[in-house]
Coordinates of C-alpha atoms in Angstrom, one line a residue:
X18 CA 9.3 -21.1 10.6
X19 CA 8.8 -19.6 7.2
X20 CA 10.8 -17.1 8.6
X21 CA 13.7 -18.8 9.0
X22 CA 13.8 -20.8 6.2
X23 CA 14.1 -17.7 3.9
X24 CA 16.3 -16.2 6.4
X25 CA 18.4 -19.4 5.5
X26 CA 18.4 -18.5 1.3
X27 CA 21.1 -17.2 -0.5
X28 CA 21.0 -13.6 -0.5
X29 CA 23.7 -12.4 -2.8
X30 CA 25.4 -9.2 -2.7
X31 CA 22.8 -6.7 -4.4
X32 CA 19.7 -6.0 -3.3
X33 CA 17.1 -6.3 -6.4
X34 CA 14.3 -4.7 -5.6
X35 CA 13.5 -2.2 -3.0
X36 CA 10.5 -2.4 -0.5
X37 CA 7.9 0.3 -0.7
X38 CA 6.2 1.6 2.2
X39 CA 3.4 -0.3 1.5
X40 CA 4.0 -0.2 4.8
X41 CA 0.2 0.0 3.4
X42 CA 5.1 1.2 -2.8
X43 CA 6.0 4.8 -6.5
X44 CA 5.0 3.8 -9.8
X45 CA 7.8 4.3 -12.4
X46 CA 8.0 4.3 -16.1
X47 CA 7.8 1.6 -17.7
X48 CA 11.0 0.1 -17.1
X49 CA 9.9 -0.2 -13.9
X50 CA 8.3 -3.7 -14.1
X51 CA 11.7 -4.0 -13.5
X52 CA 13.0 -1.2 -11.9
X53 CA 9.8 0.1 -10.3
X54 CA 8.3 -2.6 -8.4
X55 CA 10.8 -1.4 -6.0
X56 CA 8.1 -0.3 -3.4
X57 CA 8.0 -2.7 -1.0
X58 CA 4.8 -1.2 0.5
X59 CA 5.2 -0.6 3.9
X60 CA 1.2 0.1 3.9
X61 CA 3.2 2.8 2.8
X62 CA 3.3 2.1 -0.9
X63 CA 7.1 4.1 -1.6
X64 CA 7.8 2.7 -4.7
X65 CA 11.3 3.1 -4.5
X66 CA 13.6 1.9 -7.5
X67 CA 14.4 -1.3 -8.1
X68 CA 17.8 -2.7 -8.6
X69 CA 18.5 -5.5 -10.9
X70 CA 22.2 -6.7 -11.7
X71 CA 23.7 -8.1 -14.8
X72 CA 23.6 -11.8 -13.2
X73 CA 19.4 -11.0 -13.1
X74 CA 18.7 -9.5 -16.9
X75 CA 18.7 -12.5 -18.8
X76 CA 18.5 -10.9 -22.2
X77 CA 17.0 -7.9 -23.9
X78 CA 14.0 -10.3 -25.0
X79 CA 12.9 -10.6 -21.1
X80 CA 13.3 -6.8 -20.4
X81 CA 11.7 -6.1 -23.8
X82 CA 8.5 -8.6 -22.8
X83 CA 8.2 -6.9 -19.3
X84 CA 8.1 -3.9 -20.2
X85 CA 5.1 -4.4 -22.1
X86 CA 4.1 -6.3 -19.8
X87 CA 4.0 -3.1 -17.4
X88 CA 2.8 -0.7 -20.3
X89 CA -0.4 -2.9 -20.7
X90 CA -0.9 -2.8 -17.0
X91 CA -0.4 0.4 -16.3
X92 CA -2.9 1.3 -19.1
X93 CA -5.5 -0.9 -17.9
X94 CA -5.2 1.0 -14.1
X95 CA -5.7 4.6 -16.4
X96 CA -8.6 3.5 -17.7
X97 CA -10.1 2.1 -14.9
X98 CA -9.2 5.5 -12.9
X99 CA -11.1 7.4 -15.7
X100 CA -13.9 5.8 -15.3
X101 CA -17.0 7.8 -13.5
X102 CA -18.7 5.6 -11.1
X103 CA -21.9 7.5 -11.2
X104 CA -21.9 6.3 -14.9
X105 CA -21.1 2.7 -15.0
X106 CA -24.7 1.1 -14.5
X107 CA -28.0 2.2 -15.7
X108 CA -29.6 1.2 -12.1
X109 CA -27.4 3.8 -10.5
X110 CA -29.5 5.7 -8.1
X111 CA -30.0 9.4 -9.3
X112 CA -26.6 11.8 -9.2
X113 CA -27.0 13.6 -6.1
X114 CA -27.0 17.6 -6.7
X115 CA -23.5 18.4 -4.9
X116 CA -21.3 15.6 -5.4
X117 CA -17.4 16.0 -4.3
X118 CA -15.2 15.9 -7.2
X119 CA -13.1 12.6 -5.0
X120 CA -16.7 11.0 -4.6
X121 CA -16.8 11.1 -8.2
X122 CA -13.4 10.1 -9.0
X123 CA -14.2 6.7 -6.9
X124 CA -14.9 3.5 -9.0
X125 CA -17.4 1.9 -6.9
X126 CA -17.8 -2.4 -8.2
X127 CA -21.4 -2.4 -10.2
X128 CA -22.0 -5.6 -8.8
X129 CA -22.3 -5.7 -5.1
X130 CA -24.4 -8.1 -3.3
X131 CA -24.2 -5.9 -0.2
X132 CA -25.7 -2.3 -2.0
X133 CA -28.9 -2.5 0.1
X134 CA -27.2 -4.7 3.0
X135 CA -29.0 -3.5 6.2
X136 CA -26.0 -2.6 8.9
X137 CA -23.1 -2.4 6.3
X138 CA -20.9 -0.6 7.8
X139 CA -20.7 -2.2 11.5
X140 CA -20.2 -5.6 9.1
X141 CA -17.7 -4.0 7.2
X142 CA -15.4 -3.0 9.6
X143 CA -15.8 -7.2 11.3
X144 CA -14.9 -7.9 8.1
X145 CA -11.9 -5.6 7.9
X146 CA -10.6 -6.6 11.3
X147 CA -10.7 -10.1 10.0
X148 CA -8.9 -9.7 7.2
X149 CA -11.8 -10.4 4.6
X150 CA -10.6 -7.0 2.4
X151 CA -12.6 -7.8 -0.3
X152 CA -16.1 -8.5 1.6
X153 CA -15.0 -5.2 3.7
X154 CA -14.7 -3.1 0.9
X155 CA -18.1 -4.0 -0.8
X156 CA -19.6 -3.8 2.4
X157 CA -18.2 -0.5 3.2
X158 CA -18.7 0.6 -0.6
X159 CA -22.3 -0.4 0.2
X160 CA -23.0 2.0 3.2
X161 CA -21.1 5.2 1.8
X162 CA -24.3 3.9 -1.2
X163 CA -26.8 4.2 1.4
X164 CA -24.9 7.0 3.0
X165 CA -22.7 9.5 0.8
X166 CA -22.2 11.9 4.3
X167 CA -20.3 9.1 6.4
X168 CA -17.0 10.1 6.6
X169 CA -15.8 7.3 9.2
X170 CA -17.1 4.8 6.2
X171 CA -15.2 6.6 3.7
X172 CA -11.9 6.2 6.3
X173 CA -12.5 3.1 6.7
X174 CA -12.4 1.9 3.3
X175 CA -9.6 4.1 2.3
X176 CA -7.8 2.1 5.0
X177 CA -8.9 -1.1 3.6
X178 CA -8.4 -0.2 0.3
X179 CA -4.3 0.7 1.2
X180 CA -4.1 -2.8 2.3
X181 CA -5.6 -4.2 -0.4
X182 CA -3.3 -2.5 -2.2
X183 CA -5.3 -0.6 -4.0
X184 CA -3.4 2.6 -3.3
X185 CA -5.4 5.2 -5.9
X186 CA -8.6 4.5 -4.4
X187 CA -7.5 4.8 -0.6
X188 CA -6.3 8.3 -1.4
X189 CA -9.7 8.9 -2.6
X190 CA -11.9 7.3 0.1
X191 CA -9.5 9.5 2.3
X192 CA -9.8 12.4 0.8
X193 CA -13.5 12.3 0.5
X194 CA -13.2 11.4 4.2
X195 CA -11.4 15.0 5.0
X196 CA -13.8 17.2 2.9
X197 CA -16.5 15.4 5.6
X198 CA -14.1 15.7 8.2
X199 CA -11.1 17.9 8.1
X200 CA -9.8 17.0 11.8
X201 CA -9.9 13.4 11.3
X202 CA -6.2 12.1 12.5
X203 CA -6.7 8.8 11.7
X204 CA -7.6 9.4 8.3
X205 CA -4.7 12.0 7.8
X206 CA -1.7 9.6 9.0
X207 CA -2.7 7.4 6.5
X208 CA -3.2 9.5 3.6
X209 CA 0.2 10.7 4.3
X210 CA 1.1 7.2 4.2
X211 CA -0.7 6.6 0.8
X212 CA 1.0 9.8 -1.0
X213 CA 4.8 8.5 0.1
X214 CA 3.5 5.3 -1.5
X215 CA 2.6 7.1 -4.4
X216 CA 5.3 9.0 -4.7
X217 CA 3.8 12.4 -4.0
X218 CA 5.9 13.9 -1.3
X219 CA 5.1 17.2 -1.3
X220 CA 1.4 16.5 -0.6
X221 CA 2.6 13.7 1.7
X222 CA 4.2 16.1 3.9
X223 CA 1.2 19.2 3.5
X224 CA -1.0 16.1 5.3
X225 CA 1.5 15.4 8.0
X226 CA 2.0 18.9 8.4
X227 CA -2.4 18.9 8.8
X228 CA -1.8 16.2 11.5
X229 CA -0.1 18.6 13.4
X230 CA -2.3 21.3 13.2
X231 CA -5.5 19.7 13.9
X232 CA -3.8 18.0 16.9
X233 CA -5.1 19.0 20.1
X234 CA -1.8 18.0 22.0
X235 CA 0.5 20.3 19.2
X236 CA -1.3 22.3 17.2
X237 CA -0.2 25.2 19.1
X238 CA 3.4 24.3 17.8
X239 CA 1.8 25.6 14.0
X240 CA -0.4 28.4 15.5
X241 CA 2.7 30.2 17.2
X242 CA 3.4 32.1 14.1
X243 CA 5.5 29.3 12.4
X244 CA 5.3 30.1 9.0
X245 CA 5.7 26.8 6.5
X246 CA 8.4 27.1 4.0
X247 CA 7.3 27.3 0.9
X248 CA 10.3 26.2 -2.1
X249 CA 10.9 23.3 -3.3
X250 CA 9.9 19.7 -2.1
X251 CA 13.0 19.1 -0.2
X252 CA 12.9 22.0 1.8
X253 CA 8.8 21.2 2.6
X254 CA 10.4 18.1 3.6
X255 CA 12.8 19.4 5.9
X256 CA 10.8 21.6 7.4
X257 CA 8.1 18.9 8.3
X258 CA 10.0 16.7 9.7
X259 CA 11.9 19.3 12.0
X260 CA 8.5 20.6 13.4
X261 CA 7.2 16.6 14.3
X262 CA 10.8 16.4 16.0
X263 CA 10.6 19.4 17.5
X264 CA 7.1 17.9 18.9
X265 CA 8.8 14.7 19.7
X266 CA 11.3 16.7 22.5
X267 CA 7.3 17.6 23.7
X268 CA 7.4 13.7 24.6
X269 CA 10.4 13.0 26.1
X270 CA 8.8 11.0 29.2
X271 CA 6.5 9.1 26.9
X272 CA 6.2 7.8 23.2
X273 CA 3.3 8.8 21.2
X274 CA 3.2 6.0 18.5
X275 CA 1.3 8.3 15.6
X276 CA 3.5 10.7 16.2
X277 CA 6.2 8.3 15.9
X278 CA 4.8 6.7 12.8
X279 CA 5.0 10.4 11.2
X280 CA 8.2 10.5 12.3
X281 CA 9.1 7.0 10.7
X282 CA 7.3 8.6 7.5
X283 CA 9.0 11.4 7.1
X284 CA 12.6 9.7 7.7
X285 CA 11.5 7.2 4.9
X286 CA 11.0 10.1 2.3
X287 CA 14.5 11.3 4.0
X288 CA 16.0 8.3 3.2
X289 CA 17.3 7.8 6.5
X290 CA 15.9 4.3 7.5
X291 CA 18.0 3.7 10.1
X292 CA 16.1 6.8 12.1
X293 CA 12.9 5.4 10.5
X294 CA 13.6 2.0 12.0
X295 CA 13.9 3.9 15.6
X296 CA 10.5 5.9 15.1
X297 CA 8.4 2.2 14.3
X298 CA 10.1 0.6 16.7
X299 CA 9.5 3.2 19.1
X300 CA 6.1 3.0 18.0
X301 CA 5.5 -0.7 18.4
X302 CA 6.5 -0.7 21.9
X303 CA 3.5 0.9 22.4
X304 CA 1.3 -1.3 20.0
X305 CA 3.2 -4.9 19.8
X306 CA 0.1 -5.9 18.2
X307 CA -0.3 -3.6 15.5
X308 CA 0.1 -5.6 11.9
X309 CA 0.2 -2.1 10.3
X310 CA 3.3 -0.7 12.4
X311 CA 5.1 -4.4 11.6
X312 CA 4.3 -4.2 7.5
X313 CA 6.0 -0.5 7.5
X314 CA 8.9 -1.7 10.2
X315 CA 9.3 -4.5 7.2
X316 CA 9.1 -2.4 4.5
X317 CA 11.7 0.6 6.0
X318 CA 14.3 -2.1 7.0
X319 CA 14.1 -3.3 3.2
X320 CA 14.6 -0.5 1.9
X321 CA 17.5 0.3 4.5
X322 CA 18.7 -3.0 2.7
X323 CA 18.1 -5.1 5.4
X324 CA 15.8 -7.9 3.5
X325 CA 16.2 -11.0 6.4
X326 CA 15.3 -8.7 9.1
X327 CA 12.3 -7.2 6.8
X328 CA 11.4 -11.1 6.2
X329 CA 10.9 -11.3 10.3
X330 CA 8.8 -8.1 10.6
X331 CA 6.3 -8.9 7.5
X332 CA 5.9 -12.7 9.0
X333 CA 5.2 -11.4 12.2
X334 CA 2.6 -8.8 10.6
X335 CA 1.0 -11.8 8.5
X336 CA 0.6 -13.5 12.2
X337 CA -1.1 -10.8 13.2
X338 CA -3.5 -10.2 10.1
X339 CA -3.4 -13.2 7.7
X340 CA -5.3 -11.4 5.3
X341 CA -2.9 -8.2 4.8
X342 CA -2.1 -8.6 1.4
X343 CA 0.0 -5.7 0.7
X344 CA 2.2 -7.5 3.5
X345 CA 2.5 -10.3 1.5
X346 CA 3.2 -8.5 -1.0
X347 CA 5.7 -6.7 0.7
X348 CA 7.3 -10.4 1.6
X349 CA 7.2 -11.4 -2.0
X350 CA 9.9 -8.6 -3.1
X351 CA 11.9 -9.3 0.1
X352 CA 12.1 -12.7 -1.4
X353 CA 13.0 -11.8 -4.7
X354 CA 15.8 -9.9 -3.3
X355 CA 16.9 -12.7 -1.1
X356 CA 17.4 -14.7 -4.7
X357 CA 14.3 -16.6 -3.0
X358 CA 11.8 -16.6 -6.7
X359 CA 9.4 -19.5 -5.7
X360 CA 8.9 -17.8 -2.5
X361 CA 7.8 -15.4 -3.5
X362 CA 5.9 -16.2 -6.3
X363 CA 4.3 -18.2 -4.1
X364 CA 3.5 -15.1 -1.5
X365 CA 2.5 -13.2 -4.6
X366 CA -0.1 -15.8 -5.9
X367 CA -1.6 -16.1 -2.3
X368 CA -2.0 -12.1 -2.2
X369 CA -3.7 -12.5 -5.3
X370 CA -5.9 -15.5 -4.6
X371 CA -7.0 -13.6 -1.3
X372 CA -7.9 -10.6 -3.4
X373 CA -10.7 -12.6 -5.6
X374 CA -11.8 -15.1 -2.9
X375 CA -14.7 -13.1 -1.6
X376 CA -15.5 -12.5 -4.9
X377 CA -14.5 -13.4 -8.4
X378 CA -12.8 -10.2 -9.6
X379 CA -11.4 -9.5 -12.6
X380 CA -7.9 -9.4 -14.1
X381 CA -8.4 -5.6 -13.5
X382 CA -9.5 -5.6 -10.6
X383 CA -6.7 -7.4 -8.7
X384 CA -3.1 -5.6 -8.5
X385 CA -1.5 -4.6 -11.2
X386 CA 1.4 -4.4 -8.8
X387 CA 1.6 -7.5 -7.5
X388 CA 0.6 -8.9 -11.1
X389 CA 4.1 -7.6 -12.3
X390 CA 5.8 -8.1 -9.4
X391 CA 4.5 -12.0 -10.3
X392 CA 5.9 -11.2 -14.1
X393 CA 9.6 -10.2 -12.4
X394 CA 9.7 -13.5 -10.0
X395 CA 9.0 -15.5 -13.2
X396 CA 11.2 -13.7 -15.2
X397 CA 13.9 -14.6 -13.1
X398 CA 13.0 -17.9 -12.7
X399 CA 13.3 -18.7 -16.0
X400 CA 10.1 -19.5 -16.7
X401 CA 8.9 -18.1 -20.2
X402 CA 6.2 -20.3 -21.0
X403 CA 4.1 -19.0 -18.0
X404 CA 4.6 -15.1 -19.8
X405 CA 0.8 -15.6 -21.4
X406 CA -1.4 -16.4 -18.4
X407 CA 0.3 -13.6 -16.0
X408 CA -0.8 -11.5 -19.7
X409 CA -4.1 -12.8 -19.7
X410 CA -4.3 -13.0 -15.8
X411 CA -5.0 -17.0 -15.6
X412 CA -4.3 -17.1 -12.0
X413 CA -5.7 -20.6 -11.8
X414 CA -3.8 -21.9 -14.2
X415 CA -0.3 -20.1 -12.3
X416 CA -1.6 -21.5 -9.3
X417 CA -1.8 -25.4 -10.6
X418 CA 2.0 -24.7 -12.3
X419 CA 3.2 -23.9 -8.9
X420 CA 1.0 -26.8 -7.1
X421 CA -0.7 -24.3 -4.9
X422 CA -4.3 -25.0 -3.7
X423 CA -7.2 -22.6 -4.0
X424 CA -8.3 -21.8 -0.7

């Protein structure tokens, strides 16, 4: 199996990059082409920092031209983020009179086939259960169009978006989805999930701690007079996580998988992976078949520094859901830490084909992590002459230099 033949790849002795949550990673400054990628995304997008030892900086030139690399990404994704949706085409349909300041901070694509699609939704979420992200997502766009009030829509494709790692706009989809629809669980465990991957853990932890309190089974727990602490983020973090294990002890004849995925959230942020490890395993006995508890069992055992075991649960995940992209994201850096480069340059390409295959996006508009993630893996490959059409975004032209087929 795939599985197994990385497994089989030399490994060496430092780990260079570390997974991000993305278990559906944080971005870094700008040395963090190479030292930020380190976000596996476990959905959960922690980027975490990367590691990269002497034997992997080939010379100053190669750090020099990725960091600019990452600057001119990183710009690119501002700009983008700045942009008004409600302003981008002259055939927009009239501003509505109350608009919700994360409506408006959502960049909705000008050019979707589906904006007057009759049953959107309902063909949105086939589309997300089959792993078409990008046809889900202008589906899903196109109902909220019809339909600005449908908070299940806007969970939906914050949910989508996360896995088409597109982490700023599933935060906003999601929290659009609240304002609807406070009480949404759901919708809560995965912003949660989206903040750790954005490195925002004290608002991680206020929506976990919302999880709990709008929990019919535990929100008695928080109503009893408990009193959050309030100081800095390490003691909101400690404070979380001792109320969901003080709800675990409430389960002690049964395992509650969300609560065990909050549990394998907050441990992450803890760094203690070998507890988070526990709290998705615990979870998956529940839900073998859930691609989204694999990808962020992957993405904490690479970050626990456990890269071949990470390779197994991100395969399995990809079994499961073919078209998860963030997990094959998340299998590209545990290749690169595995010393496996045209692994996962190849993983990273095929994340990246996926994302435009539906529809011809732009440069832009696929992942600027995943683009500089592709940067690092031909970095270290040695591969200079390929610099320009990762800059320019020429993913056929990557694609033919690495005889890959356009599926």
């Amino acid at each position: 199996s795939v599985a197994q033949q990385l497994i089989m790849c030399r490994s060496g002795s430092d780990e260079v990059i570390r997974s991000s949550f993305s278990w559906s990673g944080c971005r870094t400054s700008p040395q963090a082409d190479i030292q930020s990628v380190g976000v596996a995304c476990l959905e959960f997008q922690l980027y975490f920092p990367l590691k990269i030892t002497s034997s992997h900086m080939k010379s100053p030139v190669v750090l020099q031209s990725d960091t600019e690399f990452w600057d001119k990404m990183q710009a690119e994704w501002e700009e983008l983020a700045r942009r008004n949706w409600l302003e981008d085409s002259e055939d927009q349909r009239p501003i509505p009179p109350t608009v919700s300041p994360a409506e408006k901070g959502y960049y909705f694509n000008t050019n979707n086939p589906y904006r007057d699609w009759p049953n959107a939704f309902t063909e949105g979420q086939d589309k997300a259960r089959e792993g078409d992200l990008n046809a889900a997502v202008l589906l899903l766009e196109a109902a909220i169009l019809q339909d600005p009030q449908d908070s299940e829509a806007w969970q939906i494709l914050g949910m989508t978006q996360a896995e088409n790692e597109n982490e700023q706009a599933a935060i906003v989809s999601l929290q659009r989805c609240l304002e609807l629809r406070p009480n949404n669980l759901p919708a809560l465990m995965a912003l949660a999930v989206s903040f750790t991957n954005s490195g925002m853990q004290r608002e991680a932890c206020d929506a976990l701690r919302r999880w709990i309190s709008h929990n019919p089974r535990y929100r008695h727990l928080v109503q009893e007079g408990r009193s959050p602490l309030r100081g800095s983020p390490l003691c909101e973090l400690q404070d979380v996580l001792l109320l969901f294990q003080e709800v675990a002890l409430l389960n002690l004849d049964c395992v509650d998988p969300d609560l065990q995925t909050g549990l394998g959230v907050l441990f992450n942020l803890s760094s203690d992976f070998n507890k988070a490890v526990e709290a998705f395993s615990a979870a998956l006995s529940v839900r073998p078949q859930d691609y989204l508890l694999w990808n962020r069992l992957g993405a904490t055992l690479a970050n626990g520094n456990r890269s071949k075991e990470a390779v197994e649960a991100y395969t399995r995940a990809l079994e499961l859901q073919p078209g998860f992209i963030r997990s094959r994201y998340n299998l590209g850096i545990s290749c690169i830490n595995m010393g496996a480069h045209r692994e996962a340059v190849s993983n990273f390409l095929t994340a990246l084909n996926q994302q435009r295959r539906t529809q011809r996006c732009s440069h832009q508009q696929m992942s600027a992590n995943i683009w500089s993630a592709l940067r690092i893996a031909i970095s270290l490959m040695d591969r200079p002459e390929l610099f320009q059409a990762v800059n320019i975004g020429d993913l056929d032209l990557l694609m033919r230099a690495f005889d890959m087929a356009d599926v």
